[in-house]
C-alpha cells in the first residue's frame, strides 16, 4: 500500500496499514544498515536507498495480476531482476588494496545503480 492509497481507507484500516508499512520500512532499513555496518557495502544515502527499494516492491502491485499473462517463471525472473537491482543499490566497496592502487582516499563511495 502506498501513501496515495491510504486516504481511501477507513480509520481502523488506515491505522493498521500505516503500522504495517512502518514495520516493513523499519525492517528493510535494518537490513540495509546491517549491510553498511559491515563495511563491505556502501550506499550514498540510507533513506534514499531504502525508499528506492520500497518503491520497487510497491510497484509490483501495479503490474501483477493473479490471472494475468505472466507465468510463474516470468514472475520469478522479474523478482530476481528486482533483487539484483536492490543488491546493486547497496554496492560492494572496493578493497583497501584497490583504493591504494587507484590513489583514491580510503573511503568507500557507492557505485550508483545502472538502469
mmCIF file of N, CA and C in Angstrom:
data_model
loop_
_atom_site.group_PDB
_atom_site.id
_atom_site.type_symbol
_atom_site.label_atom_id
_atom_site.label_comp_id
_atom_site.label_asym_id
_atom_site.label_seq_id
_atom_site.Cartn_x
_atom_site.Cartn_y
_atom_site.Cartn_z
ATOM 1 N N UNK A 1 0.842 -1.167 0.000
ATOM 2 C CA UNK A 1 0.000 0.000 0.000
ATOM 3 C C UNK A 1 0.894 1.239 0.000
ATOM 4 N N UNK A 2 0.568 2.151 -0.847
ATOM 5 C CA UNK A 2 1.345 3.384 -0.931
ATOM 6 C C UNK A 2 0.551 4.527 -0.311
ATOM 7 N N UNK A 3 1.250 5.600 0.011
ATOM 8 C CA UNK A 3 0.614 6.723 0.696
ATOM 9 C C UNK A 3 -0.617 7.238 -0.030
ATOM 10 N N UNK A 4 -0.573 7.274 -1.361
ATOM 11 C CA UNK A 4 -1.716 7.810 -2.114
ATOM 12 C C UNK A 4 -2.957 6.943 -1.970
ATOM 13 N N UNK A 5 -2.803 5.702 -1.582
ATOM 14 C CA UNK A 5 -3.952 4.810 -1.416
ATOM 15 C C UNK A 5 -4.509 4.826 0.004
ATOM 16 N N UNK A 6 -3.717 5.308 0.949
ATOM 17 C CA UNK A 6 -4.129 5.268 2.347
ATOM 18 C C UNK A 6 -5.389 6.079 2.617
ATOM 19 N N UNK A 7 -5.554 7.194 1.934
ATOM 20 C CA UNK A 7 -6.696 8.067 2.197
ATOM 21 C C UNK A 7 -8.037 7.403 1.897
ATOM 22 N N UNK A 8 -8.020 6.331 1.136
ATOM 23 C CA UNK A 8 -9.272 5.643 0.787
ATOM 24 C C UNK A 8 -9.747 4.700 1.891
ATOM 25 N N UNK A 9 -8.921 4.485 2.904
ATOM 26 C CA UNK A 9 -9.244 3.523 3.957
ATOM 27 C C UNK A 9 -10.029 4.168 5.086
ATOM 28 N N UNK A 10 -10.842 3.334 5.768
ATOM 29 C CA UNK A 10 -11.497 3.837 6.971
ATOM 30 C C UNK A 10 -10.439 3.964 8.071
ATOM 31 N N UNK A 11 -10.783 4.583 9.181
ATOM 32 C CA UNK A 11 -9.808 4.894 10.235
ATOM 33 C C UNK A 11 -9.110 3.640 10.767
ATOM 34 N N UNK A 12 -9.841 2.576 10.987
ATOM 35 C CA UNK A 12 -9.252 1.343 11.527
ATOM 36 C C UNK A 12 -8.244 0.741 10.553
ATOM 37 N N UNK A 13 -8.638 0.642 9.295
ATOM 38 C CA UNK A 13 -7.743 0.066 8.284
ATOM 39 C C UNK A 13 -6.551 0.986 7.995
ATOM 40 N N UNK A 14 -6.784 2.286 8.066
ATOM 41 C CA UNK A 14 -5.692 3.250 7.877
ATOM 42 C C UNK A 14 -4.611 3.031 8.939
ATOM 43 N N UNK A 15 -5.036 2.943 10.186
ATOM 44 C CA UNK A 15 -4.088 2.738 11.288
ATOM 45 C C UNK A 15 -3.319 1.438 11.104
ATOM 46 N N UNK A 16 -4.014 0.377 10.736
ATOM 47 C CA UNK A 16 -3.368 -0.915 10.518
ATOM 48 C C UNK A 16 -2.385 -0.852 9.340
ATOM 49 N N UNK A 17 -2.794 -0.237 8.252
ATOM 50 C CA UNK A 17 -1.930 -0.151 7.066
ATOM 51 C C UNK A 17 -0.675 0.674 7.352
ATOM 52 N N UNK A 18 -0.823 1.772 8.068
ATOM 53 C CA UNK A 18 0.332 2.609 8.400
ATOM 54 C C UNK A 18 1.282 1.839 9.315
ATOM 55 N N UNK A 19 0.734 1.112 10.267
ATOM 56 C CA UNK A 19 1.562 0.312 11.174
ATOM 57 C C UNK A 19 2.336 -0.756 10.390
ATOM 58 N N UNK A 20 1.656 -1.432 9.469
ATOM 59 C CA UNK A 20 2.323 -2.463 8.660
ATOM 60 C C UNK A 20 3.405 -1.835 7.770
ATOM 61 N N UNK A 21 3.079 -0.713 7.143
ATOM 62 C CA UNK A 21 4.046 -0.027 6.288
ATOM 63 C C UNK A 21 5.271 0.401 7.076
ATOM 64 N N UNK A 22 5.045 0.993 8.230
ATOM 65 C CA UNK A 22 6.156 1.428 9.064
ATOM 66 C C UNK A 22 7.009 0.243 9.500
ATOM 67 N N UNK A 23 6.369 -0.884 9.771
ATOM 68 C CA UNK A 23 7.088 -2.077 10.203
ATOM 69 C C UNK A 23 7.999 -2.612 9.098
ATOM 70 N N UNK A 24 7.466 -2.760 7.868
ATOM 71 C CA UNK A 24 8.336 -3.306 6.820
ATOM 72 C C UNK A 24 9.385 -2.290 6.378
ATOM 73 N N UNK A 25 9.093 -0.997 6.485
ATOM 74 C CA UNK A 25 10.110 0.008 6.182
ATOM 75 C C UNK A 25 11.242 -0.049 7.217
ATOM 76 N N UNK A 26 10.874 -0.207 8.490
ATOM 77 C CA UNK A 26 11.881 -0.317 9.558
ATOM 78 C C UNK A 26 12.735 -1.571 9.359
ATOM 79 N N UNK A 27 12.095 -2.686 9.013
ATOM 80 C CA UNK A 27 12.844 -3.933 8.811
ATOM 81 C C UNK A 27 13.806 -3.806 7.634
ATOM 82 N N UNK A 28 13.361 -3.210 6.546
ATOM 83 C CA UNK A 28 14.248 -3.027 5.393
ATOM 84 C C UNK A 28 15.396 -2.091 5.746
ATOM 85 N N UNK A 29 15.109 -1.032 6.502
ATOM 86 C CA UNK A 29 16.167 -0.116 6.933
ATOM 87 C C UNK A 29 17.197 -0.861 7.772
ATOM 88 N N UNK A 30 16.747 -1.724 8.658
ATOM 89 C CA UNK A 30 17.668 -2.515 9.484
ATOM 90 C C UNK A 30 18.544 -3.427 8.621
ATOM 91 N N UNK A 31 17.973 -4.014 7.583
ATOM 92 C CA UNK A 31 18.734 -4.884 6.687
ATOM 93 C C UNK A 31 19.815 -4.091 5.965
ATOM 94 N N UNK A 32 19.435 -2.947 5.401
ATOM 95 C CA UNK A 32 20.404 -2.125 4.672
ATOM 96 C C UNK A 32 21.465 -1.602 5.634
ATOM 97 N N UNK A 33 21.059 -1.155 6.820
ATOM 98 C CA UNK A 33 22.030 -0.693 7.817
ATOM 99 C C UNK A 33 23.027 -1.798 8.174
ATOM 100 N N UNK A 34 22.557 -3.023 8.315
ATOM 101 C CA UNK A 34 23.441 -4.145 8.646
ATOM 102 C C UNK A 34 24.460 -4.371 7.530
ATOM 103 N N UNK A 35 24.026 -4.255 6.286
ATOM 104 C CA UNK A 35 24.951 -4.388 5.150
ATOM 105 C C UNK A 35 26.022 -3.305 5.209
ATOM 106 N N UNK A 36 25.606 -2.097 5.499
ATOM 107 C CA UNK A 36 26.541 -0.975 5.528
ATOM 108 C C UNK A 36 27.467 -1.036 6.743
ATOM 109 N N UNK A 37 26.936 -1.481 7.854
ATOM 110 C CA UNK A 37 27.714 -1.549 9.089
ATOM 111 C C UNK A 37 28.900 -2.503 8.953
ATOM 112 N N UNK A 38 28.755 -3.542 8.148
ATOM 113 C CA UNK A 38 29.837 -4.500 7.961
ATOM 114 C C UNK A 38 31.029 -3.915 7.222
ATOM 115 N N UNK A 39 30.822 -2.781 6.552
ATOM 116 C CA UNK A 39 31.916 -2.114 5.850
ATOM 117 C C UNK A 39 32.221 -2.677 4.475
ATOM 118 N N UNK A 40 31.528 -3.724 4.089
ATOM 119 C CA UNK A 40 31.782 -4.324 2.784
ATOM 120 C C UNK A 40 30.883 -3.736 1.698
ATOM 121 N N UNK A 41 29.923 -2.934 2.120
ATOM 122 C CA UNK A 41 28.994 -2.313 1.182
ATOM 123 C C UNK A 41 28.873 -0.833 1.519
ATOM 124 N N UNK A 42 28.441 -0.063 0.534
ATOM 125 C CA UNK A 42 28.241 1.368 0.735
ATOM 126 C C UNK A 42 27.021 1.824 -0.051
ATOM 127 N N UNK A 43 26.378 2.842 0.459
ATOM 128 C CA UNK A 43 25.257 3.476 -0.237
ATOM 129 C C UNK A 43 25.399 4.966 0.003
ATOM 130 N N UNK A 44 25.148 5.774 -1.012
ATOM 131 C CA UNK A 44 25.335 7.215 -0.847
ATOM 132 C C UNK A 44 24.371 7.837 0.160
ATOM 133 N N UNK A 45 23.196 7.240 0.345
ATOM 134 C CA UNK A 45 22.195 7.800 1.242
ATOM 135 C C UNK A 45 21.281 6.669 1.704
ATOM 136 N N UNK A 46 21.274 6.386 2.995
ATOM 137 C CA UNK A 46 20.487 5.281 3.540
ATOM 138 C C UNK A 46 19.003 5.431 3.235
ATOM 139 N N UNK A 47 18.433 6.594 3.563
ATOM 140 C CA UNK A 47 16.993 6.790 3.366
ATOM 141 C C UNK A 47 16.600 6.683 1.901
ATOM 142 N N UNK A 48 17.383 7.258 1.028
ATOM 143 C CA UNK A 48 17.082 7.210 -0.397
ATOM 144 C C UNK A 48 17.176 5.783 -0.933
ATOM 145 N N UNK A 49 18.163 5.035 -0.471
ATOM 146 C CA UNK A 49 18.319 3.646 -0.896
ATOM 147 C C UNK A 49 17.128 2.808 -0.450
ATOM 148 N N UNK A 50 16.736 2.962 0.816
ATOM 149 C CA UNK A 50 15.581 2.223 1.338
ATOM 150 C C UNK A 50 14.325 2.620 0.570
ATOM 151 N N UNK A 51 14.138 3.905 0.321
ATOM 152 C CA UNK A 51 12.964 4.377 -0.420
ATOM 153 C C UNK A 51 12.919 3.765 -1.822
ATOM 154 N N UNK A 52 14.048 3.733 -2.506
ATOM 155 C CA UNK A 52 14.088 3.179 -3.862
ATOM 156 C C UNK A 52 13.729 1.694 -3.865
ATOM 157 N N UNK A 53 14.243 0.954 -2.897
ATOM 158 C CA UNK A 53 13.916 -0.480 -2.820
ATOM 159 C C UNK A 53 12.432 -0.655 -2.506
ATOM 160 N N UNK A 54 11.915 0.149 -1.586
ATOM 161 C CA UNK A 54 10.487 0.067 -1.266
ATOM 162 C C UNK A 54 9.617 0.386 -2.477
ATOM 163 N N UNK A 55 10.024 1.353 -3.271
ATOM 164 C CA UNK A 55 9.256 1.706 -4.473
ATOM 165 C C UNK A 55 9.198 0.528 -5.453
ATOM 166 N N UNK A 56 10.307 -0.189 -5.583
ATOM 167 C CA UNK A 56 10.295 -1.368 -6.464
ATOM 168 C C UNK A 56 9.309 -2.407 -5.938
ATOM 169 N N UNK A 57 9.306 -2.601 -4.616
ATOM 170 C CA UNK A 57 8.410 -3.592 -4.020
ATOM 171 C C UNK A 57 6.953 -3.188 -4.232
ATOM 172 N N UNK A 58 6.633 -1.932 -3.950
ATOM 173 C CA UNK A 58 5.266 -1.437 -4.075
ATOM 174 C C UNK A 58 4.801 -1.481 -5.532
ATOM 175 N N UNK A 59 5.712 -1.254 -6.459
ATOM 176 C CA UNK A 59 5.347 -1.238 -7.885
ATOM 177 C C UNK A 59 4.818 -2.578 -8.374
ATOM 178 N N UNK A 60 5.144 -3.644 -7.681
ATOM 179 C CA UNK A 60 4.657 -4.965 -8.088
ATOM 180 C C UNK A 60 3.133 -4.964 -8.172
ATOM 181 N N UNK A 61 2.488 -4.270 -7.247
ATOM 182 C CA UNK A 61 1.025 -4.217 -7.256
ATOM 183 C C UNK A 61 0.480 -3.571 -8.521
ATOM 184 N N UNK A 62 1.287 -2.765 -9.203
ATOM 185 C CA UNK A 62 0.841 -2.121 -10.442
ATOM 186 C C UNK A 62 0.817 -3.071 -11.634
ATOM 187 N N UNK A 63 1.689 -4.062 -11.642
ATOM 188 C CA UNK A 63 1.761 -4.927 -12.815
ATOM 189 C C UNK A 63 1.347 -6.369 -12.558
ATOM 190 N N UNK A 64 1.325 -6.800 -11.311
ATOM 191 C CA UNK A 64 0.974 -8.199 -11.029
ATOM 192 C C UNK A 64 -0.532 -8.402 -11.050
ATOM 193 N N UNK A 65 -0.949 -9.465 -11.693
ATOM 194 C CA UNK A 65 -2.352 -9.872 -11.692
ATOM 195 C C UNK A 65 -2.389 -11.391 -11.609
ATOM 196 N N UNK A 66 -3.067 -11.955 -10.611
ATOM 197 C CA UNK A 66 -3.098 -13.411 -10.462
ATOM 198 C C UNK A 66 -3.531 -14.136 -11.737
ATOM 199 N N UNK A 67 -4.447 -13.533 -12.460
ATOM 200 C CA UNK A 67 -4.923 -14.167 -13.705
ATOM 201 C C UNK A 67 -4.258 -13.546 -14.925
ATOM 202 N N UNK A 68 -3.185 -12.802 -14.679
ATOM 203 C CA UNK A 68 -2.516 -12.081 -15.759
ATOM 204 C C UNK A 68 -1.723 -12.974 -16.687
ATOM 205 N N UNK A 69 -1.060 -12.358 -17.645
ATOM 206 C CA UNK A 69 -0.381 -13.095 -18.698
ATOM 207 C C UNK A 69 0.974 -13.689 -18.297
ATOM 208 N N UNK A 70 1.516 -13.295 -17.141
ATOM 209 C CA UNK A 70 2.849 -13.768 -16.768
ATOM 210 C C UNK A 70 2.802 -15.161 -16.147
ATOM 211 N N UNK A 71 3.766 -15.980 -16.537
ATOM 212 C CA UNK A 71 3.888 -17.305 -15.937
ATOM 213 C C UNK A 71 4.656 -17.181 -14.620
ATOM 214 N N UNK A 72 4.626 -18.243 -13.839
ATOM 215 C CA UNK A 72 5.388 -18.257 -12.585
ATOM 216 C C UNK A 72 6.872 -18.032 -12.877
ATOM 217 N N UNK A 73 7.375 -18.645 -13.944
ATOM 218 C CA UNK A 73 8.790 -18.486 -14.311
ATOM 219 C C UNK A 73 9.101 -17.035 -14.670
ATOM 220 N N UNK A 74 8.195 -16.370 -15.372
ATOM 221 C CA UNK A 74 8.413 -14.965 -15.737
ATOM 222 C C UNK A 74 8.384 -14.061 -14.501
ATOM 223 N N UNK A 75 7.479 -14.362 -13.580
ATOM 224 C CA UNK A 75 7.408 -13.583 -12.337
ATOM 225 C C UNK A 75 8.683 -13.803 -11.522
ATOM 226 N N UNK A 76 9.166 -15.033 -11.476
ATOM 227 C CA UNK A 76 10.414 -15.332 -10.762
ATOM 228 C C UNK A 76 11.589 -14.591 -11.400
ATOM 229 N N UNK A 77 11.587 -14.479 -12.720
ATOM 230 C CA UNK A 77 12.650 -13.756 -13.416
ATOM 231 C C UNK A 77 12.618 -12.264 -13.062
ATOM 232 N N UNK A 78 11.427 -11.690 -13.001
ATOM 233 C CA UNK A 78 11.286 -10.284 -12.623
ATOM 234 C C UNK A 78 11.725 -10.088 -11.171
ATOM 235 N N UNK A 79 11.328 -11.001 -10.297
ATOM 236 C CA UNK A 79 11.717 -10.914 -8.887
ATOM 237 C C UNK A 79 13.238 -10.981 -8.747
ATOM 238 N N UNK A 80 13.877 -11.845 -9.519
ATOM 239 C CA UNK A 80 15.340 -11.952 -9.481
ATOM 240 C C UNK A 80 15.982 -10.659 -9.977
ATOM 241 N N UNK A 81 15.402 -10.062 -11.007
ATOM 242 C CA UNK A 81 15.898 -8.783 -11.532
ATOM 243 C C UNK A 81 15.791 -7.694 -10.462
ATOM 244 N N UNK A 82 14.638 -7.616 -9.786
ATOM 245 C CA UNK A 82 14.448 -6.638 -8.716
ATOM 246 C C UNK A 82 15.465 -6.859 -7.601
ATOM 247 N N UNK A 83 15.671 -8.114 -7.221
ATOM 248 C CA UNK A 83 16.633 -8.428 -6.161
ATOM 249 C C UNK A 83 18.038 -7.992 -6.569
ATOM 250 N N UNK A 84 18.388 -8.206 -7.843
ATOM 251 C CA UNK A 84 19.698 -7.802 -8.341
ATOM 252 C C UNK A 84 19.842 -6.271 -8.283
ATOM 253 N N UNK A 85 18.799 -5.562 -8.673
ATOM 254 C CA UNK A 85 18.842 -4.099 -8.597
ATOM 255 C C UNK A 85 19.009 -3.623 -7.153
ATOM 256 N N UNK A 86 18.250 -4.220 -6.242
ATOM 257 C CA UNK A 86 18.346 -3.830 -4.835
ATOM 258 C C UNK A 86 19.746 -4.086 -4.297
ATOM 259 N N UNK A 87 20.318 -5.218 -4.672
ATOM 260 C CA UNK A 87 21.680 -5.536 -4.227
ATOM 261 C C UNK A 87 22.686 -4.531 -4.772
ATOM 262 N N UNK A 88 22.507 -4.114 -6.006
ATOM 263 C CA UNK A 88 23.423 -3.140 -6.608
ATOM 264 C C UNK A 88 23.298 -1.758 -5.969
ATOM 265 N N UNK A 89 22.120 -1.458 -5.410
ATOM 266 C CA UNK A 89 21.955 -0.171 -4.740
ATOM 267 C C UNK A 89 22.819 -0.084 -3.488
ATOM 268 N N UNK A 90 23.093 -1.231 -2.908
ATOM 269 C CA UNK A 90 23.992 -1.304 -1.759
ATOM 270 C C UNK A 90 25.269 -1.935 -2.318
ATOM 271 N N UNK A 91 26.067 -1.090 -2.950
ATOM 272 C CA UNK A 91 27.196 -1.539 -3.759
ATOM 273 C C UNK A 91 28.345 -2.073 -2.915
ATOM 274 N N UNK A 92 28.972 -3.149 -3.384
ATOM 275 C CA UNK A 92 30.185 -3.616 -2.703
ATOM 276 C C UNK A 92 31.259 -2.541 -2.788
ATOM 277 N N UNK A 93 31.976 -2.367 -1.712
ATOM 278 C CA UNK A 93 33.059 -1.396 -1.706
ATOM 279 C C UNK A 93 34.313 -2.043 -2.267
ATOM 280 N N UNK A 94 35.213 -1.193 -2.712
ATOM 281 C CA UNK A 94 36.498 -1.708 -3.181
ATOM 282 C C UNK A 94 37.354 -2.057 -1.975
ATOM 283 N N UNK A 95 38.249 -3.000 -2.157
ATOM 284 C CA UNK A 95 39.132 -3.388 -1.057
ATOM 285 C C UNK A 95 40.126 -2.262 -0.787
ATOM 286 N N UNK A 96 40.722 -2.224 0.419
ATOM 287 C CA UNK A 96 41.738 -1.198 0.704
ATOM 288 C C UNK A 96 42.878 -1.231 -0.313
ATOM 289 N N UNK A 97 43.264 -2.418 -0.756
ATOM 290 C CA UNK A 97 44.354 -2.515 -1.744
ATOM 291 C C UNK A 97 43.950 -1.859 -3.059
ATOM 292 N N UNK A 98 42.709 -2.051 -3.495
ATOM 293 C CA UNK A 98 42.244 -1.427 -4.738
ATOM 294 C C UNK A 98 42.216 0.088 -4.601
ATOM 295 N N UNK A 99 41.847 0.594 -3.426
ATOM 296 C CA UNK A 99 41.815 2.038 -3.220
ATOM 297 C C UNK A 99 43.223 2.620 -3.255
ATOM 298 N N UNK A 100 44.207 1.906 -2.676
ATOM 299 C CA UNK A 100 45.593 2.387 -2.690
ATOM 300 C C UNK A 100 46.152 2.407 -4.102
ATOM 301 N N UNK A 101 45.832 1.384 -4.898
ATOM 302 C CA UNK A 101 46.336 1.307 -6.270
ATOM 303 C C UNK A 101 45.803 2.458 -7.099
ATOM 304 N N UNK A 102 44.536 2.793 -6.910
ATOM 305 C CA UNK A 102 43.933 3.863 -7.706
ATOM 306 C C UNK A 102 44.301 5.241 -7.182
ATOM 307 N N UNK A 103 44.888 5.292 -5.966
ATOM 308 C CA UNK A 103 45.258 6.579 -5.388
ATOM 309 C C UNK A 103 44.093 7.292 -4.745
ATOM 310 N N UNK A 104 42.964 6.636 -4.648
ATOM 311 C CA UNK A 104 41.797 7.260 -4.039
ATOM 312 C C UNK A 104 41.933 7.268 -2.527
ATOM 313 N N UNK A 105 41.227 8.166 -1.907
ATOM 314 C CA UNK A 105 41.214 8.218 -0.448
ATOM 315 C C UNK A 105 40.601 6.942 0.093
ATOM 316 N N UNK A 106 40.885 6.640 1.350
ATOM 317 C CA UNK A 106 40.390 5.403 1.937
ATOM 318 C C UNK A 106 38.944 5.563 2.384
ATOM 319 N N UNK A 107 38.072 5.825 1.433
ATOM 320 C CA UNK A 107 36.633 5.888 1.659
ATOM 321 C C UNK A 107 35.994 4.947 0.675
ATOM 322 N N UNK A 108 34.759 4.656 0.889
ATOM 323 C CA UNK A 108 34.087 3.678 0.049
ATOM 324 C C UNK A 108 32.889 4.292 -0.654
ATOM 325 N N UNK A 109 33.103 5.004 -1.738
ATOM 326 C CA UNK A 109 31.962 5.591 -2.452
ATOM 327 C C UNK A 109 31.135 4.481 -3.081
ATOM 328 N N UNK A 110 29.853 4.678 -3.084
ATOM 329 C CA UNK A 110 28.967 3.680 -3.692
ATOM 330 C C UNK A 110 28.948 3.854 -5.200
ATOM 331 N N UNK A 111 28.818 2.759 -5.863
ATOM 332 C CA UNK A 111 28.641 2.792 -7.300
ATOM 333 C C UNK A 111 27.163 2.926 -7.572
ATOM 334 N N UNK A 112 26.730 3.967 -8.262
ATOM 335 C CA UNK A 112 25.291 4.116 -8.497
ATOM 336 C C UNK A 112 24.775 2.991 -9.377
ATOM 337 N N UNK A 113 23.546 2.560 -9.138
ATOM 338 C CA UNK A 113 22.983 1.505 -9.965
ATOM 339 C C UNK A 113 22.820 1.965 -11.406
ATOM 340 N N UNK A 114 22.933 1.028 -12.307
ATOM 341 C CA UNK A 114 22.751 1.322 -13.725
ATOM 342 C C UNK A 114 21.375 0.830 -14.122
ATOM 343 N N UNK A 115 20.543 1.736 -14.614
ATOM 344 C CA UNK A 115 19.186 1.356 -15.010
ATOM 345 C C UNK A 115 19.069 1.355 -16.499
#
